[in-house]
GROMACS .gro file of C-alpha atoms in nm:
model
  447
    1UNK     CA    1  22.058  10.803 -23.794
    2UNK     CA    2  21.748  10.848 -23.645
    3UNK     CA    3  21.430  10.608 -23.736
    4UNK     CA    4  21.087  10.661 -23.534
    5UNK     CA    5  20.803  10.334 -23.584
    6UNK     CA    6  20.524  10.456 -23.350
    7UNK     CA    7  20.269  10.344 -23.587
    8UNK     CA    8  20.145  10.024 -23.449
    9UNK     CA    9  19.817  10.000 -23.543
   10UNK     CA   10  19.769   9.706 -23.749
   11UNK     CA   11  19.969   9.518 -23.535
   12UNK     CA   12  19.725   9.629 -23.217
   13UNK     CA   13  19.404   9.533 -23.410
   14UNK     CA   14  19.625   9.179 -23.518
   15UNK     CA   15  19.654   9.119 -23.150
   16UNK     CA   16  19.322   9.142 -23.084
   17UNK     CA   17  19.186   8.938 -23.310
   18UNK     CA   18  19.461   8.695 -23.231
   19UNK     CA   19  19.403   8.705 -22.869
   20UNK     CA   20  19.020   8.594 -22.942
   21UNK     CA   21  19.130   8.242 -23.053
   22UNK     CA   22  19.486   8.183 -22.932
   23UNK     CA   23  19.550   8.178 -22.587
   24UNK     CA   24  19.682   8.469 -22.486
   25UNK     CA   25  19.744   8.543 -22.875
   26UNK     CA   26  20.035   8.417 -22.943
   27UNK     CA   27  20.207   8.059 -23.007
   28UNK     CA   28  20.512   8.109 -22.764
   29UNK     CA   29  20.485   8.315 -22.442
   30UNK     CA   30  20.743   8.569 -22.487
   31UNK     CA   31  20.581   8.698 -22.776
   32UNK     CA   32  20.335   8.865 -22.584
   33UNK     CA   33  20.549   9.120 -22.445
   34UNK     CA   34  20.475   9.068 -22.114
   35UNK     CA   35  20.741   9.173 -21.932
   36UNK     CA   36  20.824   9.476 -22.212
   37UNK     CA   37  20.479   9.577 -22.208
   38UNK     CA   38  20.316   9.805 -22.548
   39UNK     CA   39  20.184   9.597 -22.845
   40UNK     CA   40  20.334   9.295 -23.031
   41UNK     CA   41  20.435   9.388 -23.319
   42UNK     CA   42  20.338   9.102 -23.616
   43UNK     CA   43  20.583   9.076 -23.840
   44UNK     CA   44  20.541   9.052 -24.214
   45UNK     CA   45  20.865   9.058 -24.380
   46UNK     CA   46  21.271   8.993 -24.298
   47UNK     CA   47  21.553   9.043 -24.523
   48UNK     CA   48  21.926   9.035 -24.408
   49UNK     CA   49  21.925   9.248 -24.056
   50UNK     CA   50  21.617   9.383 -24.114
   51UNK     CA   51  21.251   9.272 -23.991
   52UNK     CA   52  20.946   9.465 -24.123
   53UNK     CA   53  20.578   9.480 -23.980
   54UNK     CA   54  20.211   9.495 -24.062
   55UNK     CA   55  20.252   9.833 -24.029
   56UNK     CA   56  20.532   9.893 -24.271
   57UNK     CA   57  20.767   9.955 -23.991
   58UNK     CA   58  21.126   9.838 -24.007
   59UNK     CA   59  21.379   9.756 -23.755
   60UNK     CA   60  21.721   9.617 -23.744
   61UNK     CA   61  21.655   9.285 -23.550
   62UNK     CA   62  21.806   9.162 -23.281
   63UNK     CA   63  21.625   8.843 -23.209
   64UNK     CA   64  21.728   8.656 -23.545
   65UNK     CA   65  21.445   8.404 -23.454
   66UNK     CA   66  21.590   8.367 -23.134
   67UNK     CA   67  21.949   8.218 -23.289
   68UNK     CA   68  21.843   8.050 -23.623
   69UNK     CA   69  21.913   8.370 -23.879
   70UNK     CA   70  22.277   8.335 -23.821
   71UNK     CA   71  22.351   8.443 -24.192
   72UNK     CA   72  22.041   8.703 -24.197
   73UNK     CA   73  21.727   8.655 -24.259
   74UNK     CA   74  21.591   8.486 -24.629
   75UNK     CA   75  21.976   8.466 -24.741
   76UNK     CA   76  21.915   8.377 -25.106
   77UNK     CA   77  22.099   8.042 -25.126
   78UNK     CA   78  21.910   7.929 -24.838
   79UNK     CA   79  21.621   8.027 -24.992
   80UNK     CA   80  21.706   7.862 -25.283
   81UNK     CA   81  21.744   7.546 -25.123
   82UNK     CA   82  21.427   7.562 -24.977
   83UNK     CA   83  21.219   7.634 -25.340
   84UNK     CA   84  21.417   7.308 -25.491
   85UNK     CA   85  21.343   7.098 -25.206
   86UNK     CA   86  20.965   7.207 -25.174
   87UNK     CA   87  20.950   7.190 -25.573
   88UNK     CA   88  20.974   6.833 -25.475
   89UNK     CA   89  20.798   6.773 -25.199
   90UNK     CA   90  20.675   6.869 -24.838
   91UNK     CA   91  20.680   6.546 -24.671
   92UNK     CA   92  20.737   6.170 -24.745
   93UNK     CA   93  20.755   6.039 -24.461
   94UNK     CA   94  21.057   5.828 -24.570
   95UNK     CA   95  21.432   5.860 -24.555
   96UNK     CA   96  21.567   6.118 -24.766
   97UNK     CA   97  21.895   6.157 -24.883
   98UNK     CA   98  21.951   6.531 -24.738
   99UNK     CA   99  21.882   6.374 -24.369
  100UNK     CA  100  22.229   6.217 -24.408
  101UNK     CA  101  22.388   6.495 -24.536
  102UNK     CA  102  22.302   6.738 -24.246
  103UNK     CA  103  22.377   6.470 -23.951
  104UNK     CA  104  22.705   6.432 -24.151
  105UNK     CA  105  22.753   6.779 -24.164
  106UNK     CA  106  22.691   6.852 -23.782
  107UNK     CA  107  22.937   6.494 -23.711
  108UNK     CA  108  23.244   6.683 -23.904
  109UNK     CA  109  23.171   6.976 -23.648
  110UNK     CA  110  23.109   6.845 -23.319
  111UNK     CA  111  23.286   6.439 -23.368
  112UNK     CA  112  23.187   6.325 -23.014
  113UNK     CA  113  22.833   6.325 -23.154
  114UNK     CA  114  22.875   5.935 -23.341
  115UNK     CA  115  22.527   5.921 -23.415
  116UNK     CA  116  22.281   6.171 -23.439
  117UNK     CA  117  21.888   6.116 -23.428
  118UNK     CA  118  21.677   6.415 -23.614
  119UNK     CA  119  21.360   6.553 -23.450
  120UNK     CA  120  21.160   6.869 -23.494
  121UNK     CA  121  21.215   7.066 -23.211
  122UNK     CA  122  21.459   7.162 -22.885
  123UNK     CA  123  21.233   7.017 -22.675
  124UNK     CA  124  21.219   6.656 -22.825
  125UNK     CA  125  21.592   6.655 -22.858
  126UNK     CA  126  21.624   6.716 -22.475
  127UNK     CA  127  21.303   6.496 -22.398
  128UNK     CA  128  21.477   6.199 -22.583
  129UNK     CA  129  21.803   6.261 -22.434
  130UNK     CA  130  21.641   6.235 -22.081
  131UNK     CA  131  21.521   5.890 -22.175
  132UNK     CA  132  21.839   5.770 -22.325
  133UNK     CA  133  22.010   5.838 -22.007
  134UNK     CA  134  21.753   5.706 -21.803
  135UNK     CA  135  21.742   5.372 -21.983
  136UNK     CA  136  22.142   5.324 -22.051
  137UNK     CA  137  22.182   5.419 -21.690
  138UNK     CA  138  21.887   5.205 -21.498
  139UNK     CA  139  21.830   5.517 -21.313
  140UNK     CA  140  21.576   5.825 -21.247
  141UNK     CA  141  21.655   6.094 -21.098
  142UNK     CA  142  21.792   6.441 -21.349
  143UNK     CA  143  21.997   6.727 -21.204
  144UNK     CA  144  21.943   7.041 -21.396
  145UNK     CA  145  22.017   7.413 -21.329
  146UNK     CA  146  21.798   7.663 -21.160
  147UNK     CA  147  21.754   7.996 -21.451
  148UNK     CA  148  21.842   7.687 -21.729
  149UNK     CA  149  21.562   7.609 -22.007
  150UNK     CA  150  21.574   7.257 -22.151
  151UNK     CA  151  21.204   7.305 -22.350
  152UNK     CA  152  20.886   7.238 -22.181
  153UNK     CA  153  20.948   6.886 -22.099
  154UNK     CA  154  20.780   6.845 -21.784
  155UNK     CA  155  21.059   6.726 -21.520
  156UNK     CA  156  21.288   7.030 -21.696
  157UNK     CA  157  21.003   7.293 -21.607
  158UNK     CA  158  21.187   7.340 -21.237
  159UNK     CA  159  21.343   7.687 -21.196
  160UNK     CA  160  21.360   7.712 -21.610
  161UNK     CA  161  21.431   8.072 -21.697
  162UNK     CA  162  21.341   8.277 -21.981
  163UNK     CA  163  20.972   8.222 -22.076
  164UNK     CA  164  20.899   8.126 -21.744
  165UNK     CA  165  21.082   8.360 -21.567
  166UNK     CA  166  20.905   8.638 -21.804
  167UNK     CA  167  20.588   8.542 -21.639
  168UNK     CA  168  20.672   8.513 -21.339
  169UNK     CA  169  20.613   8.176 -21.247
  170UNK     CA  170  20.842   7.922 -21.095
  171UNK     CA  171  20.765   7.658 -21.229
  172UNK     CA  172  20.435   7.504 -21.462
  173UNK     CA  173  20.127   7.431 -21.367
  174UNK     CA  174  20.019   7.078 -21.490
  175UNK     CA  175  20.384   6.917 -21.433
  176UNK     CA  176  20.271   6.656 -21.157
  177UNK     CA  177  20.469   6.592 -20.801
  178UNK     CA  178  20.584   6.311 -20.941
  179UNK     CA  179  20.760   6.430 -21.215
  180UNK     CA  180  20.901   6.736 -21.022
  181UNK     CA  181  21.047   6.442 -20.745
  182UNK     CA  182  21.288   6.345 -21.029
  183UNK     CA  183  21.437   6.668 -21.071
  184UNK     CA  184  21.694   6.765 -20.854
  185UNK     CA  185  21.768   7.147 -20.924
  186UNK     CA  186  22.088   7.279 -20.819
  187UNK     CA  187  22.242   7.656 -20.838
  188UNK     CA  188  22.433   7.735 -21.198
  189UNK     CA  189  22.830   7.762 -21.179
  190UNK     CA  190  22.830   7.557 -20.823
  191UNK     CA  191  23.080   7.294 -20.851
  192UNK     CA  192  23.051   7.266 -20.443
  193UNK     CA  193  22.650   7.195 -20.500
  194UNK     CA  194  22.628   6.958 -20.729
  195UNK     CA  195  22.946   6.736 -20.567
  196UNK     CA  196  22.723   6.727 -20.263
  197UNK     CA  197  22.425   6.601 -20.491
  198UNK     CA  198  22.637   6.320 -20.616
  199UNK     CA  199  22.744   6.229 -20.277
  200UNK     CA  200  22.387   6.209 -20.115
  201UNK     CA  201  22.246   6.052 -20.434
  202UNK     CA  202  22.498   5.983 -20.707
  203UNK     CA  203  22.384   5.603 -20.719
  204UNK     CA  204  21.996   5.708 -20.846
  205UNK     CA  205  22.118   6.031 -21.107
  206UNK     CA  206  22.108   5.938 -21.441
  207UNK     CA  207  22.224   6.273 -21.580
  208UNK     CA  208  22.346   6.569 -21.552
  209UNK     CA  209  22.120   6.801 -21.802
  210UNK     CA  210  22.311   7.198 -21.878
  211UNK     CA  211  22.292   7.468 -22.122
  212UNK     CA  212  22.647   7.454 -22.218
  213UNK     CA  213  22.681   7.841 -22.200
  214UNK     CA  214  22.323   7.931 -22.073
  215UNK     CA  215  22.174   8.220 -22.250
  216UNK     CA  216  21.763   8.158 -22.111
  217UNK     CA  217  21.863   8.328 -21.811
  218UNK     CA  218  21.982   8.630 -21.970
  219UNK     CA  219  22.334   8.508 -22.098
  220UNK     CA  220  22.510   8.357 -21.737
  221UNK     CA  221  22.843   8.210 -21.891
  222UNK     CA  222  22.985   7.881 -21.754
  223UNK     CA  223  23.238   7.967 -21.516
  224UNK     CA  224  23.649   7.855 -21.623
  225UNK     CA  225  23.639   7.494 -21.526
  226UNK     CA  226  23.294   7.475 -21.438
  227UNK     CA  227  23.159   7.204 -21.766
  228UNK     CA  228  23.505   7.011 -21.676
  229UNK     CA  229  23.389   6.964 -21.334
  230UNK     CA  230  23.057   6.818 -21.421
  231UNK     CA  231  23.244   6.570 -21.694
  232UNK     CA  232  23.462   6.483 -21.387
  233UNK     CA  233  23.167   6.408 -21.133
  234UNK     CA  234  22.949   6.264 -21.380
  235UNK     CA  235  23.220   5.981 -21.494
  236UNK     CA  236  23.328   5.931 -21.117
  237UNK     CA  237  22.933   5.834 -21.019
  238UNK     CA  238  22.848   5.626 -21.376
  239UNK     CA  239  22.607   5.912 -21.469
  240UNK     CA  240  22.560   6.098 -21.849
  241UNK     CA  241  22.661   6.430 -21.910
  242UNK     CA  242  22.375   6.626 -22.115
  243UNK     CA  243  22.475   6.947 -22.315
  244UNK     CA  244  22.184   7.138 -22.410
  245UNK     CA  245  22.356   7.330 -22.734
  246UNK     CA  246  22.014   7.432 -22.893
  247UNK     CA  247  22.097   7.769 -22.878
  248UNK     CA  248  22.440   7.787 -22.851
  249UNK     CA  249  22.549   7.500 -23.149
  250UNK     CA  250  22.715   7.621 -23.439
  251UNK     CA  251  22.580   8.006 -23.317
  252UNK     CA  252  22.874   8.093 -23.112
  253UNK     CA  253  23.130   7.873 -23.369
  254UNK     CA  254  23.191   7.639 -23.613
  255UNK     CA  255  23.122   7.331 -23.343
  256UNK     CA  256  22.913   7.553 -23.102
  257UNK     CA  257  23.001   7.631 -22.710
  258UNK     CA  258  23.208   7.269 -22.736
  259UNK     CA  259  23.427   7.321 -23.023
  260UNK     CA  260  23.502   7.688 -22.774
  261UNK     CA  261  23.573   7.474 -22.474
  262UNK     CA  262  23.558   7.116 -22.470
  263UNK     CA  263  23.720   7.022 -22.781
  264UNK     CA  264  24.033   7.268 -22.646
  265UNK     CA  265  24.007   7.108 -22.304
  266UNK     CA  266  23.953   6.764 -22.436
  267UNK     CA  267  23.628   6.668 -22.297
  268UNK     CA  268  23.304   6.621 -22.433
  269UNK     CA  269  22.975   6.518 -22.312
  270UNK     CA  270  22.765   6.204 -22.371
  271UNK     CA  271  22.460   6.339 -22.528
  272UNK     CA  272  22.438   6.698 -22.726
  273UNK     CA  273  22.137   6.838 -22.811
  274UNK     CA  274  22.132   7.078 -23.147
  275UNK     CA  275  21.869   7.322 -23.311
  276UNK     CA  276  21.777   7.677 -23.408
  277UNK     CA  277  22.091   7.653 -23.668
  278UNK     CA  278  22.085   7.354 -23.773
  279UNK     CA  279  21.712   7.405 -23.946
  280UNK     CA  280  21.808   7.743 -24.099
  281UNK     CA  281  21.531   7.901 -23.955
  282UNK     CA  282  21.284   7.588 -24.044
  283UNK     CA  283  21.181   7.362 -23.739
  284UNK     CA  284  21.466   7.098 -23.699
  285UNK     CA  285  21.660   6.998 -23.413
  286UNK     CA  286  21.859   6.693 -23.321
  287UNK     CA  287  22.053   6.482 -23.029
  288UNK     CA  288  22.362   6.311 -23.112
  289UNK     CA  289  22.610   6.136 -22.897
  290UNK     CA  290  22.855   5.787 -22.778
  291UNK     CA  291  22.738   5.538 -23.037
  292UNK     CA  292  22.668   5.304 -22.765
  293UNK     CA  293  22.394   5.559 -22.580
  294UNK     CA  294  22.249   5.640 -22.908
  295UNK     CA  295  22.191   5.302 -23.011
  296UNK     CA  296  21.952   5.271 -22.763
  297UNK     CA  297  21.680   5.413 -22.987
  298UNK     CA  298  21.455   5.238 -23.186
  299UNK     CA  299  21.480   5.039 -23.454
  300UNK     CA  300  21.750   4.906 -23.291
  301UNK     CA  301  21.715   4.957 -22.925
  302UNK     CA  302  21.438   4.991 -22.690
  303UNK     CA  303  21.399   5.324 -22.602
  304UNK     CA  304  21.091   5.469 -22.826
  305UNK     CA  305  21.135   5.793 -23.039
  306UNK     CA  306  20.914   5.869 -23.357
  307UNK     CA  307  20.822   6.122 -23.543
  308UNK     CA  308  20.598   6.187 -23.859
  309UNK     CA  309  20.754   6.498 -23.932
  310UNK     CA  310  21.128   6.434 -23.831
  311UNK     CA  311  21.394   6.528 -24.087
  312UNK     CA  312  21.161   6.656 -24.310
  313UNK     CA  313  21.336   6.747 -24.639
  314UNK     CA  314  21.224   7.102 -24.660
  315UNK     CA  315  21.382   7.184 -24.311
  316UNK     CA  316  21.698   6.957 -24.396
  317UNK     CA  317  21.750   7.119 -24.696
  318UNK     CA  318  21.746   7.469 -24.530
  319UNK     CA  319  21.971   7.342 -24.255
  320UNK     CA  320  22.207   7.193 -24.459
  321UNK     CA  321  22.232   7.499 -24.721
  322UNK     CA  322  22.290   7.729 -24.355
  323UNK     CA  323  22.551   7.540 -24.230
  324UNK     CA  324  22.784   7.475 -24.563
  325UNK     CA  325  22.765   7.859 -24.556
  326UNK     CA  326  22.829   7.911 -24.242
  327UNK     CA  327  23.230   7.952 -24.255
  328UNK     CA  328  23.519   8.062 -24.103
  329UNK     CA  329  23.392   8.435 -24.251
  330UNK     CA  330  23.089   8.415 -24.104
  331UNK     CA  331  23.139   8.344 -23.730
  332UNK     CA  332  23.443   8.611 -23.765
  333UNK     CA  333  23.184   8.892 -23.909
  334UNK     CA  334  22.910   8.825 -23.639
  335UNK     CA  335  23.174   8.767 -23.363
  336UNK     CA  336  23.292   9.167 -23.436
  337UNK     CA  337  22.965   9.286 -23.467
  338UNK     CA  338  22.886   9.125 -23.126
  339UNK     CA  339  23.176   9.275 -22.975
  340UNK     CA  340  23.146   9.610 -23.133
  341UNK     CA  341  22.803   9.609 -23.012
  342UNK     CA  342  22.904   9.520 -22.674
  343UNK     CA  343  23.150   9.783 -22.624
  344UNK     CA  344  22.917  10.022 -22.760
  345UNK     CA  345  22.634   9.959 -22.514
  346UNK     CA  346  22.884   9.914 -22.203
  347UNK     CA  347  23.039  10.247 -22.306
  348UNK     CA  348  22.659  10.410 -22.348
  349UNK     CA  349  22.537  10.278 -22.001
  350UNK     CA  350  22.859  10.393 -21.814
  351UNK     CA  351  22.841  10.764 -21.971
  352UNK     CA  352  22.465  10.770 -21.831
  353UNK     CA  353  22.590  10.612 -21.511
  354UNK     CA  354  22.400  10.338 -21.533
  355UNK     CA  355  22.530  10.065 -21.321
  356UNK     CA  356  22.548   9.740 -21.536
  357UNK     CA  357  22.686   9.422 -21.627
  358UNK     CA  358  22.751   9.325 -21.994
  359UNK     CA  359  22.776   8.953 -22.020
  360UNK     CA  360  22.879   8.760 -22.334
  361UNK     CA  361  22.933   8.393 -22.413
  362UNK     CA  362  23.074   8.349 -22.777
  363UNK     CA  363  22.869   8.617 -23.013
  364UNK     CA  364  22.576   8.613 -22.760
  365UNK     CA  365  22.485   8.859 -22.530
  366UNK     CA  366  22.317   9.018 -22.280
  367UNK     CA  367  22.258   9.303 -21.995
  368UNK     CA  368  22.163   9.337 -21.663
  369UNK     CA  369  22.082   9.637 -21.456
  370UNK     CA  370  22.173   9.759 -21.093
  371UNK     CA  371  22.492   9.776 -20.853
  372UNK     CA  372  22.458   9.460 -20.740
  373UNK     CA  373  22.487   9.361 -21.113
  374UNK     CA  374  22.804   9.569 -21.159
  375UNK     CA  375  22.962   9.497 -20.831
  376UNK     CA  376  22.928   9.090 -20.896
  377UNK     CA  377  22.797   9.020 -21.228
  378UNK     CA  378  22.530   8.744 -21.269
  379UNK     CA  379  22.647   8.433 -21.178
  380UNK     CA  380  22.352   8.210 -21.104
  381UNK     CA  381  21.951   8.240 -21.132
  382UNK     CA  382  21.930   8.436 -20.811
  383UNK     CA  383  22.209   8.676 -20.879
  384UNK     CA  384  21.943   8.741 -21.238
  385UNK     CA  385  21.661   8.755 -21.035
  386UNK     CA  386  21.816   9.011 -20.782
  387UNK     CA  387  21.909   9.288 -21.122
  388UNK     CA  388  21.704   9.591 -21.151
  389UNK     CA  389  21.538   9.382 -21.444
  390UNK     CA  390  21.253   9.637 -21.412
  391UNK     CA  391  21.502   9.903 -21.592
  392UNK     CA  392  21.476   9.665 -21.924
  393UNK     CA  393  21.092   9.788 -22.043
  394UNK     CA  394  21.150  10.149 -22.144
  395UNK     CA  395  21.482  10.056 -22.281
  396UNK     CA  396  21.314   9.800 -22.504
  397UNK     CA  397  21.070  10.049 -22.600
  398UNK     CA  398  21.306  10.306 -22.698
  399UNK     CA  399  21.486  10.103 -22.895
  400UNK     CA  400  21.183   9.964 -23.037
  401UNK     CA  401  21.082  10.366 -23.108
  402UNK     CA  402  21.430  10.366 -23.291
  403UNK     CA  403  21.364  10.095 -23.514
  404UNK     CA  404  21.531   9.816 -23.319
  405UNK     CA  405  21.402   9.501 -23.262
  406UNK     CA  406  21.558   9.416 -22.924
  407UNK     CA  407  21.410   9.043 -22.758
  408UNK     CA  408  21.093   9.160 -22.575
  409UNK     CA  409  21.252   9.010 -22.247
  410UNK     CA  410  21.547   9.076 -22.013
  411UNK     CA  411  21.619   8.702 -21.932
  412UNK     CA  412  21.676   8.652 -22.302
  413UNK     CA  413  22.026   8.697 -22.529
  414UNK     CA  414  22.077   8.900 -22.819
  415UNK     CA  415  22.144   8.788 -23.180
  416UNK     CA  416  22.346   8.939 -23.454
  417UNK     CA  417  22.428   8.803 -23.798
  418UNK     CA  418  22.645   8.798 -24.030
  419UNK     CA  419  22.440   9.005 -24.242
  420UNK     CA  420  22.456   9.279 -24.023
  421UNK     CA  421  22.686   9.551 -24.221
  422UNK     CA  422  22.798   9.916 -24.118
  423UNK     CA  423  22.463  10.082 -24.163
  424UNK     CA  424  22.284   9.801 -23.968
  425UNK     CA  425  22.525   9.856 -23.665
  426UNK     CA  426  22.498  10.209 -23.684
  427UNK     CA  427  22.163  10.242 -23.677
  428UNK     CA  428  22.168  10.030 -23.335
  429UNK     CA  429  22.458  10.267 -23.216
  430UNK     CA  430  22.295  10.582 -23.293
  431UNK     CA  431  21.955  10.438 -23.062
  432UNK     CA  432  22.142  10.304 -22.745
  433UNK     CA  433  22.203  10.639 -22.579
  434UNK     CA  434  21.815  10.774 -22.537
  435UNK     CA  435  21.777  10.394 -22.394
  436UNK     CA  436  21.985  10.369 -22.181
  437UNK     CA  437  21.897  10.698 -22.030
  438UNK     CA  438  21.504  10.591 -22.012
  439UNK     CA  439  21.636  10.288 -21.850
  440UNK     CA  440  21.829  10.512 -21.586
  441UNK     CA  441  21.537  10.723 -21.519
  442UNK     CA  442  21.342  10.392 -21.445
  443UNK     CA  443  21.178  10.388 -21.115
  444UNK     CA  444  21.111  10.048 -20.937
  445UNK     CA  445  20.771   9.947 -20.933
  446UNK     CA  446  20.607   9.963 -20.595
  447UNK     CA  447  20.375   9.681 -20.588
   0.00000   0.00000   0.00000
């Protein structure tokens, strides 16, 4: 099946004018296509797999608002949900009932989370989990993973991956020494690194702060053992164990990247972080853990956390509906569409001769370019920085000619849904071989 969407216009004349008052013209970086390079397109419209733009232009998406459409996009009972709840109300302001129903709903999933505290966004979940640990501990410093995005919380903005890394920059500007001096950033999937942290400064580390399967990096999976090994170290020195599942919780399965691997190795961590799911595509996120740590927040502990918007009933309501339908069915469906989608581009890039490396962690996924790449796969943030990443813009844009909406960045995973049937899949199929050639006949910039 062939599907060409040059026509961008309206979408180039959207930029512009958005560009005039929003910096850079969009409201998160990666939108700008930056790294992909060509015009942004502005959506208008998404129904199951399917996106459309201002220009009438449809693709079969890939992005899934970067994790949230697990069922496909508007799914009609979620929908549903959301008309009854906004029928009566936006915002109170006040406990609602449907608060309790989605914490109780991610608690059946994921038990180790006792309590759970609802916020609006990643960033506050991992923000508020940084200040639980430092206040149930006594202690300051964080060790975090170079390539791993916690939000933009300013002592996680140290070697963060995906937006960052599609710009370019190391780090933020605007995060002060300070702050930095309380991060202590360590390479991914190095159990040998971060036992030597511990033993140089184990009595001052509050927590230990991971993505439990990255995916901000590109997708870098958690090497076997690796998460046991930082449970291990972190209850030898008295410090938390942070699992940053905004991306991965109740995406990859039924209780996330834990219910994969800690539940079956019986471990968990202290503090979990949740989102993208668990709001159905509405802004809600969440940390939950030991009823003890989580106790800690206010009312009834010291450690300060408000919010005027938090558990809004809207986004509740769309969480909640998302999750009761996300069953067994579902995670099987978008775990064989990953796969099938997997083998097919790993079977494209080898018949090109494209050296590569396919990496997956549950139904996410992700490739990287270049020997190196093949030879090794991508094991930390320096093995991602060291792919042929350059390879990734006229593949995007090929598939984006094909009417597929691939993430506009190579350091980011893909998404599939459960609402993406035979046609959807084969419409993705059908595009992969024309992009993975123009990403073969690539040539490496020279500046």
């Amino acid at each position: 099946m062939s599907v060409t969407t040059s026509n961008a216009t309206t979408s180039a004349t959207a930029f512009a004018r958005a560009q005039a008052v929003i910096p850079g013209g969009v409201n998160s970086p990666v939108r700008a296509y930056g790294n992909v390079g060509g015009t942004p397109r502005f959506l208008a419209s998404a129904r199951g797999p399917y996106v459309t733009d201002v220009d009438g232009n449809e693709y079969v998406d890939l992005v899934g608002s970067w994790g949230p459409a697990l069922l496909g996009h508007a799914h009609p009972e979620v929908v549903d949900a959301v008309r009854d709840a906004a029928g009566r109300g936006l915002s109170f302001g006040a406990p609602t009932l449907t608060e309790t129903d989605l914490v109780d709903e991610i608690r059946s999933r994921v038990p180790p989370a006792e309590k759970v505290r609802l916020v609006s966004t990643g960033t506050e979940a991992t923000m508020t989990a940084l200040r639980l640990a430092r206040a149930f501990t006594g202690r300051d410093l964080i060790v975090k993973f170079a390539g791993c995005y916690h939000g933009h919380v300013d002592a996680l903005l140290a070697s963060a991956g995906s937006g960052v890394a599609t710009l370019g920059l190391p780090d933020s500007a605007g995060v002060s020494a300070a702050v930095a001096g309380e991060t202590i950033v360590v390479p991914y999937n190095d159990v040998e690194a971060v036992e030597a942290v511990f033993a140089e400064h184990g009595d001052r580390i509050a927590a230990i702060i991971t993505e439990a399967a990255p995916a901000n990096m590109g997708v870098v999976p958690p090497l076997p053992g690796f998460n046991a090994a930082l449970r291990r170290i972190t209850l030898t020195h008295g410090a938390l164990l942070i699992q940053d599942e905004v991306l991965t919780g109740f995406r990859v399965g039924y209780s996330g990247w834990w219910g994969l691997e800690g539940l079956r190795e019986g471990w968990s961590a202290d503090l979990h972080t949740f989102g993208k799911v668990i709001g159905g595509g509405l802004p809600v996120a969440a940390v939950g853990g030991r009823r003890d740590v989580m106790n800690l927040l206010a009312p009834t502990g010291p450690v300060y956390q408000a919010g005027t918007l938090s558990g809004n009933p809207v986004a509740t309501a769309a969480g909640l509906a998302t999750l009761r339908l996300a069953d067994a069915s579902v995670y099987a469906r978008v775990d064989a569409v990953s796969a099938l989608l997997r083998g097919e581009l790993t079977a494209a890039l080898s018949a090109e001769g494209q050296p590569h490396a396919v990496q997956w962690a549950g139904n996410l996924f992700s490739t990287f370019f270049g020997a190196d790449a093949a030879a090794h796969g991508a094991r930390d943030y320096t093995a991602v920085l060291a792919t042929e990443s350059w390879r990734y813009a006229p593949f995007f844009a090929s598939l984006l000619e094909s009417g597929v909406y691939a993430p506009p960045s190579p350091f980011e995973a893909w998404f599939v849904s459960a609402a993406h049937d035979d046609d959807a899949v084969d419409r993705i199929v059908s595009a992969l071989p024309a992009a993975v050639r123009a990403a073969a006949q690539a040539t490496a910039p020279t500046d």
